[in-house]
Coordinates of C-alpha atoms and ligand atoms in Angstrom, one line a residue:
M401 CA 3.9 3.6 29.3
R402 CA 2.3 5.7 26.6
T403 CA 2.7 4.2 23.1
I404 CA 3.9 6.4 20.3
Y405 CA 2.6 4.9 17.1
L406 CA 4.6 5.8 14.1
D407 CA 3.8 2.8 11.9
Y408 CA 0.8 4.0 9.8
N409 CA 2.1 2.3 6.6
S410 CA 1.8 -1.0 8.4
S411 CA -1.8 -0.4 9.6
T412 CA -3.9 2.6 10.6
P413 CA -6.3 2.7 13.6
V414 CA -10.0 2.5 12.7
A415 CA -11.3 6.0 12.8
G416 CA -13.9 6.6 15.6
S417 CA -16.6 7.7 13.1
V418 CA -15.9 4.6 11.0
R419 CA -16.5 2.4 14.0
D420 CA -19.8 4.3 14.7
A421 CA -20.9 3.9 11.1
M422 CA -20.3 0.2 11.2
Q423 CA -22.0 -0.4 14.6
P424 CA -25.7 -0.8 13.3
F425 CA -24.5 -3.4 10.8
L426 CA -23.0 -5.4 13.7
G427 CA -26.3 -5.2 15.5
D428 CA -29.9 -4.8 14.2
F429 CA -29.0 -4.5 10.5
F430 CA -27.3 -7.9 10.2
A431 CA -29.2 -9.2 7.2
D432 CA -27.5 -10.6 4.1
P433 CA -27.6 -8.0 1.3
S434 CA -28.6 -10.7 -1.1
S435 CA -31.9 -11.3 0.7
S436 CA -34.9 -9.7 -0.9
H437 CA -36.8 -8.8 2.4
W438 CA -36.6 -5.3 3.7
L439 CA -33.8 -6.0 6.1
G440 CA -31.7 -7.5 3.3
R441 CA -32.5 -4.5 1.2
A442 CA -31.3 -2.2 4.0
S443 CA -27.9 -4.0 3.9
Q444 CA -27.8 -3.9 0.1
E445 CA -28.4 -0.1 0.2
A446 CA -25.6 0.4 2.7
V447 CA -23.2 -1.7 0.5
E448 CA -24.1 0.3 -2.6
D449 CA -23.7 3.6 -0.7
S450 CA -20.3 2.5 0.3
R451 CA -19.5 1.5 -3.3
A452 CA -20.5 5.0 -4.5
S453 CA -18.3 6.7 -1.8
V454 CA -15.2 4.6 -2.6
A455 CA -15.8 5.1 -6.4
K456 CA -16.1 8.9 -5.8
L457 CA -12.8 8.9 -4.0
L458 CA -11.0 7.0 -6.8
G459 CA -12.9 8.9 -9.6
C460 CA -14.5 5.8 -11.1
H461 CA -18.0 4.5 -11.7
P462 CA -19.5 2.4 -8.8
T463 CA -19.9 -0.6 -11.1
E464 CA -16.1 -0.6 -11.5
M465 CA -15.5 -1.2 -7.8
V466 CA -15.3 -4.7 -6.4
F467 CA -15.1 -5.3 -2.6
T468 CA -12.6 -7.9 -1.4
S469 CA -11.1 -9.1 1.9
G470 CA -8.1 -6.7 1.5
G471 CA -5.1 -5.7 -0.5
T472 CA -3.8 -9.2 -0.8
E473 CA -7.0 -10.6 -2.3
S474 CA -7.4 -7.6 -4.6
I475 CA -3.9 -8.2 -6.0
N476 CA -4.5 -11.9 -6.4
L477 CA -7.8 -11.2 -8.2
A478 CA -6.2 -8.6 -10.4
L479 CA -3.2 -10.6 -11.5
L480 CA -4.4 -14.2 -11.4
G481 CA -7.9 -13.2 -12.7
S482 CA -6.5 -11.3 -15.7
A483 CA -3.9 -13.9 -16.4
S484 CA -6.6 -16.6 -16.6
Q485 CA -8.7 -14.4 -18.9
I486 CA -5.7 -13.7 -21.1
A487 CA -4.7 -17.4 -21.3
S488 CA -8.2 -18.4 -22.1
Q489 CA -8.1 -16.2 -25.3
L490 CA -4.8 -17.5 -26.6
P491 CA -3.7 -20.9 -28.0
S492 CA -2.3 -23.0 -25.1
N493 CA 1.3 -22.8 -26.4
A494 CA 1.3 -19.0 -27.0
P495 CA 4.1 -17.3 -25.0
K496 CA 2.9 -15.0 -22.2
H497 CA 5.0 -12.5 -20.4
L498 CA 4.5 -10.2 -17.4
I499 CA 6.5 -7.4 -15.9
I500 CA 6.6 -6.3 -12.2
S501 CA 8.9 -4.0 -10.3
A502 CA 11.6 -5.2 -7.9
F503 CA 10.0 -3.7 -4.8
E504 CA 6.4 -4.9 -4.9
H505 CA 4.5 -6.2 -1.9
S506 CA 4.9 -10.0 -1.6
A507 CA 1.3 -10.5 -2.8
V508 CA 2.4 -9.2 -6.3
T509 CA 5.8 -10.9 -6.2
Q510 CA 4.3 -14.3 -5.3
C511 CA 1.4 -14.1 -7.8
A512 CA 4.0 -13.3 -10.5
E513 CA 6.2 -16.2 -9.4
H514 CA 3.1 -18.5 -9.4
L515 CA 2.4 -17.4 -13.0
Q516 CA 6.0 -18.0 -13.9
Q517 CA 5.6 -21.6 -12.7
Q518 CA 2.6 -21.9 -15.0
G519 CA 4.8 -20.9 -18.0
W520 CA 4.6 -17.1 -18.0
G521 CA 7.8 -15.3 -18.7
L522 CA 8.6 -12.8 -15.9
T523 CA 10.8 -9.7 -16.0
V524 CA 11.5 -7.8 -12.7
I525 CA 12.5 -4.2 -13.2
G526 CA 14.8 -2.5 -10.7
C527 CA 14.7 1.2 -9.7
D528 CA 17.2 4.0 -9.7
K529 CA 19.0 5.1 -6.5
N530 CA 16.0 7.2 -5.6
G531 CA 13.6 4.3 -5.6
V532 CA 11.8 5.2 -8.8
I533 CA 11.2 2.9 -11.8
A534 CA 12.4 4.3 -15.1
V535 CA 9.6 4.3 -17.8
D536 CA 12.4 3.5 -20.4
D537 CA 13.3 0.3 -18.5
I538 CA 9.7 -0.8 -18.7
E539 CA 9.6 0.0 -22.4
N540 CA 12.8 -1.9 -23.0
A541 CA 11.4 -4.9 -21.2
L542 CA 8.3 -5.1 -23.3
R543 CA 8.1 -8.1 -25.7
P544 CA 5.4 -9.0 -28.3
A545 CA 4.2 -11.6 -25.7
T546 CA 3.9 -9.0 -22.8
R547 CA 0.3 -9.1 -21.6
L548 CA 0.4 -7.8 -18.0
V549 CA 2.4 -5.1 -16.1
S550 CA 2.1 -4.5 -12.4
V551 CA 3.9 -1.6 -10.7
M552 CA 2.9 -0.3 -7.3
H553 CA 1.7 3.3 -7.1
S554 CA 3.7 4.2 -4.0
N555 CA 6.2 2.2 -2.1
H556 CA 5.5 1.1 1.5
Q557 CA 9.1 1.4 2.7
V558 CA 10.5 4.6 1.3
G559 CA 7.3 6.2 0.0
T560 CA 8.4 6.8 -3.5
I561 CA 5.7 7.5 -6.1
Q562 CA 6.0 5.7 -9.3
P563 CA 5.3 7.0 -12.9
V564 CA 2.3 4.7 -13.2
A565 CA 0.4 7.0 -15.7
Q566 CA 3.4 7.0 -18.1
I567 CA 3.8 3.3 -17.8
A568 CA 0.0 2.8 -18.5
E569 CA 0.3 5.1 -21.5
L570 CA 3.0 2.9 -22.9
C571 CA 0.9 -0.2 -22.4
R572 CA -2.4 1.1 -23.6
S573 CA -1.6 1.1 -27.3
R574 CA -0.1 -2.4 -27.0
D575 CA -3.2 -3.9 -25.4
I576 CA -1.3 -4.8 -22.2
V577 CA -3.3 -5.0 -18.9
V578 CA -1.9 -2.6 -16.3
H579 CA -2.4 -3.1 -12.6
T580 CA -1.2 -0.9 -9.8
D581 CA -1.1 -1.6 -6.1
A582 CA -2.2 1.7 -4.5
S583 CA -2.6 0.3 -1.0
Q584 CA -0.2 2.9 0.4
S585 CA -1.5 5.8 -1.6
I586 CA -5.2 5.9 -0.8
G587 CA -5.7 8.1 2.2
K588 CA -2.4 9.9 1.8
I589 CA -2.4 11.4 -1.6
R590 CA -5.2 12.0 -4.2
T591 CA -5.3 8.8 -6.3
L592 CA -7.6 9.0 -9.3
V593 CA -7.9 6.1 -11.7
E594 CA -8.6 8.4 -14.6
E595 CA -5.3 10.2 -14.2
L596 CA -3.4 7.0 -13.7
N597 CA -5.1 5.4 -16.7
V598 CA -4.7 1.9 -15.3
D599 CA -7.0 -1.1 -15.9
L600 CA -6.8 -2.4 -12.4
L601 CA -6.1 -0.8 -9.0
S602 CA -6.0 -2.5 -5.7
F603 CA -6.2 -1.1 -2.2
S604 CA -6.5 -2.1 1.4
G605 CA -9.0 -0.9 4.1
H606 CA -6.6 -1.0 7.1
K607 CA -4.2 1.5 5.4
M608 CA -7.0 4.0 5.2
Y609 CA -8.6 4.1 8.7
A610 CA -11.1 1.3 8.0
P611 CA -10.7 -2.2 9.5
K612 CA -8.5 -5.1 8.4
G613 CA -10.1 -7.7 6.2
I614 CA -11.7 -5.3 3.7
G615 CA -10.3 -3.8 0.5
G616 CA -11.2 -3.2 -3.0
L617 CA -10.2 -3.6 -6.6
Y618 CA -11.0 -1.1 -9.3
V619 CA -11.7 -2.9 -12.6
R620 CA -12.0 -0.5 -15.5
A621 CA -15.2 -1.1 -17.5
G622 CA -14.7 -3.5 -20.3
V623 CA -11.5 -5.1 -18.8
P624 CA -12.4 -8.8 -18.5
L625 CA -11.3 -10.7 -15.4
Q626 CA -12.0 -14.3 -14.4
P627 CA -12.9 -15.0 -10.8
I628 CA -10.3 -16.8 -8.7
M629 CA -12.7 -18.2 -6.2
F630 CA -16.0 -20.0 -6.8
G631 CA -19.3 -20.1 -5.0
E632 CA -22.4 -17.9 -4.7
G633 CA -21.7 -15.1 -7.2
N634 CA -21.5 -11.6 -5.8
E635 CA -19.5 -8.4 -6.7
S636 CA -20.3 -8.7 -10.5
G637 CA -19.5 -12.4 -10.4
L638 CA -15.9 -11.8 -9.4
R639 CA -16.0 -12.4 -5.7
P640 CA -18.3 -15.2 -4.3
G641 CA -19.5 -15.4 -0.7
S642 CA -21.7 -13.4 1.5
R643 CA -20.5 -9.8 1.7
N644 CA -18.9 -8.4 4.8
V645 CA -21.4 -5.6 5.3
P646 CA -20.0 -3.9 8.5
H647 CA -16.6 -3.7 7.0
I648 CA -17.8 -2.5 3.6
V649 CA -19.8 0.2 5.4
G650 CA -16.6 1.1 7.3
L651 CA -14.6 1.3 4.1
G652 CA -17.2 3.6 2.5
H653 CA -17.3 5.9 5.6
A654 CA -13.4 6.0 5.6
A655 CA -13.5 7.0 1.9
R656 CA -15.9 9.9 2.7
L657 CA -13.6 11.1 5.5
I658 CA -10.5 10.9 3.3
D659 CA -12.3 12.7 0.4
T660 CA -12.8 15.8 2.6
A661 CA -9.7 15.7 4.8
L662 CA -7.0 14.7 2.2
Q663 CA -5.4 17.9 1.3
D664 CA -5.1 19.4 4.8
G665 CA -4.2 15.9 6.1
A666 CA -1.3 15.6 3.6
D667 CA 0.1 19.0 4.5
R668 CA 0.0 18.1 8.2
M669 CA 1.8 14.8 7.4
V670 CA 4.6 16.5 5.7
E671 CA 5.0 18.9 8.6
L672 CA 5.1 16.1 11.2
R673 CA 7.4 14.0 9.1
D674 CA 9.9 16.8 8.5
R675 CA 9.6 18.0 12.1
F676 CA 10.6 14.5 13.3
L677 CA 13.6 14.5 11.0
A678 CA 14.8 18.0 12.0
R679 CA 14.4 17.2 15.7
L680 CA 16.3 13.9 15.3
E681 CA 19.1 15.5 13.5
F682 CA 19.2 18.4 16.0
E683 CA 19.3 16.0 19.0
L684 CA 22.0 13.8 17.3
N685 CA 23.9 16.8 16.2
Q686 CA 24.4 15.2 12.8
S687 CA 22.5 14.6 9.7
V688 CA 21.1 11.1 8.9
V689 CA 20.7 9.3 5.6
V690 CA 17.2 9.6 4.2
H691 CA 16.3 7.1 1.6
A692 CA 15.0 8.4 -1.7
R693 CA 15.2 12.0 -0.4
Q694 CA 15.3 13.5 -3.8
A695 CA 12.2 11.6 -5.1
E696 CA 8.5 12.5 -5.0
R697 CA 7.4 10.7 -1.8
L698 CA 4.3 10.0 0.2
P699 CA 3.8 12.9 2.7
N700 CA 3.9 10.7 5.7
T701 CA 6.8 8.3 5.1
L702 CA 10.4 8.5 6.2
S703 CA 13.0 5.7 5.8
I704 CA 16.3 6.6 7.5
E705 CA 19.5 5.0 8.6
L706 CA 20.4 5.3 12.2
P707 CA 24.1 6.2 12.8
N708 CA 26.0 3.2 14.3
M709 CA 23.0 1.3 15.5
K710 CA 20.8 -1.6 14.5
S711 CA 17.1 -0.8 14.4
E712 CA 16.4 -4.1 16.2
Q713 CA 18.6 -2.9 19.1
L714 CA 16.8 0.4 19.2
L715 CA 13.4 -1.1 19.3
R716 CA 14.4 -3.5 22.1
H717 CA 15.3 -0.4 24.2
L718 CA 12.3 1.6 23.2
P719 CA 9.3 -0.7 23.3
E720 CA 6.9 2.2 23.6
I721 CA 7.7 3.4 20.1
C722 CA 6.1 1.5 17.3
L723 CA 8.1 1.9 14.1
G724 CA 8.3 0.2 10.7
P725 CA 9.6 -3.3 10.1
V726 CA 13.0 -4.5 11.5
I727 CA 14.8 -6.4 8.8
D728 CA 18.0 -8.3 8.0
R729 CA 18.3 -9.8 11.4
D730 CA 20.8 -12.6 10.7
I731 CA 22.6 -11.8 7.5
E732 CA 26.1 -11.1 6.5
P733 CA 26.5 -7.3 6.6
S734 CA 28.1 -7.2 3.1
A735 CA 25.2 -9.2 1.5
P736 CA 22.4 -7.2 -0.2
S737 CA 19.6 -6.1 2.1
R738 CA 16.8 -8.7 2.4
N739 CA 14.2 -5.9 2.3
P740 CA 13.2 -5.9 -1.4
T741 CA 12.9 -2.1 -1.5
L742 CA 16.2 -1.5 0.2
R743 CA 17.8 -4.1 -2.0
A744 CA 16.4 -2.4 -5.1
L745 CA 17.9 0.8 -3.8
G746 CA 21.3 -1.0 -3.7
L747 CA 21.6 -1.1 0.1
L748 CA 23.7 -3.7 1.8
A749 CA 22.5 -5.7 4.8
E750 CA 24.6 -3.5 7.1
A751 CA 22.6 -0.4 6.1
G752 CA 19.3 -2.3 6.0
Q753 CA 20.0 -3.4 9.6
R754 CA 20.3 0.3 10.7
T755 CA 17.1 1.3 8.8
I756 CA 13.9 2.5 10.5
R757 CA 10.7 3.5 8.8
V758 CA 8.7 6.3 10.4
S759 CA 5.2 6.7 9.1
V760 CA 2.9 9.2 10.6
G761 CA -0.9 9.5 10.4
W762 CA -4.1 11.3 11.4
Q763 CA -3.7 10.7 15.1
T764 CA 0.0 11.6 15.3
T765 CA 0.8 14.8 17.2
E766 CA 3.7 17.2 17.3
E767 CA 4.4 16.0 20.8
D768 CA 4.6 12.4 19.5
V769 CA 7.2 13.1 16.9
D770 CA 9.2 15.4 19.3
R771 CA 9.3 12.8 22.0
A772 CA 10.1 9.9 19.6
A773 CA 13.0 11.9 18.1
E774 CA 14.4 12.7 21.5
M775 CA 14.1 9.2 22.8
I776 CA 15.6 7.7 19.6
A777 CA 18.5 10.2 19.7
S778 CA 19.3 9.6 23.3
T779 CA 19.1 5.8 22.9
V780 CA 21.5 6.1 20.0
E781 CA 23.8 8.2 22.1
V782 CA 23.8 6.0 25.1
L783 CA 24.3 2.8 23.1
R784 CA 27.0 4.3 20.9
V785 CA 29.5 4.5 23.9
Ligands
PLP53 C1 1.8 -2.0 -0.6 C2 0.9 -3.1 0.0 N1 0.2 -3.8 -0.8 C3 -0.6 -4.8 -0.3 C4 -0.8 -5.0 1.1 C5 -1.7 -6.1 1.6 O1 -2.9 -5.5 2.1 P1 -3.7 -6.4 3.1 O2 -3.0 -6.4 4.4 O3 -5.0 -5.7 3.2 O4 -3.9 -7.8 2.5 C6 0.0 -4.2 1.9 C7 -0.1 -4.4 3.4 O5 0.9 -4.6 4.1 C8 0.9 -3.2 1.4 O6 1.6 -2.4 2.2

């Protein structure tokens, strides 16, 4: 059975040259970069090379880049670290308020709920039917006590790109810290911190052809953060613990690959994504519902509703095709979808249950998308009767 992997938004394979770049640091070059002997200095140089490569990809200064264990930790550091900093500068009874969108990754949602339990006011902003947050809704939600806003740059389920730069502009004059989760953007579209004008930007290695367990946080120069973990200080005092040199090297190499391949790669993703949809509709002899079709979307992402069939059922029949998450398993069909993005789009559980997410990537071929579309269409046809 040959697997067809169409789940790049969940995780990307580690690129071959990324693995090669990491190899020496899993072998002879094992020293701790904090050690002052020559072997330690070799590790330190490799870490700083990587930092420079990642910073170049994001258009920031290397000193503004903090390595973490992944997207989740970056988000925790961004939100909880800035919340502690903000709280430390205010009288203990001063009101504090933050705003997030309704379709954030659970790391953002749960950090926000944690802050709410600690007394922060929380406003969750919904999106329009195209999966895009209205800047006006953010503006209307701002209060004198608003200190923190977090809106993801691109959505993992439907791929919509959010107006982060405009949101950041609103917040800048009001001295509000702005974080964006760009985990789904890096490696798919050009993502420059200068254009986005944010204070904090988090991302994850395993969405950009580097391994799991590595990620980063951009911290704009002058934006104070408090650490959320304690121990031997590294990463500008924000992230204690010995650094994961092989993974950091892998992330740096992936950043260099992306920097050179991004434009051609994005054009290819669009072709593959649209080819899959056209083929599926041709084979089914009908059009399918595409979520957020009218919005600006990631080039590789397609969230669609299967006609008359639950995605769970489809995946049971096609174990060789790896697709996006299956959701809403046991839920009343007339209830709102349990997937936060589909719920924010106004979808009921019945539509959520028929939804699949196709996300293509660097290793996807035309043959993959053609075969997947054919197999999905014929399974839908067979199970329909
Ligand atoms: C949008 C988004 N943010 C954050 C994360 C978390 O990243 P990590 O798996 O590196 O912790 C993910 C991964 O699923 C994601 O899709």
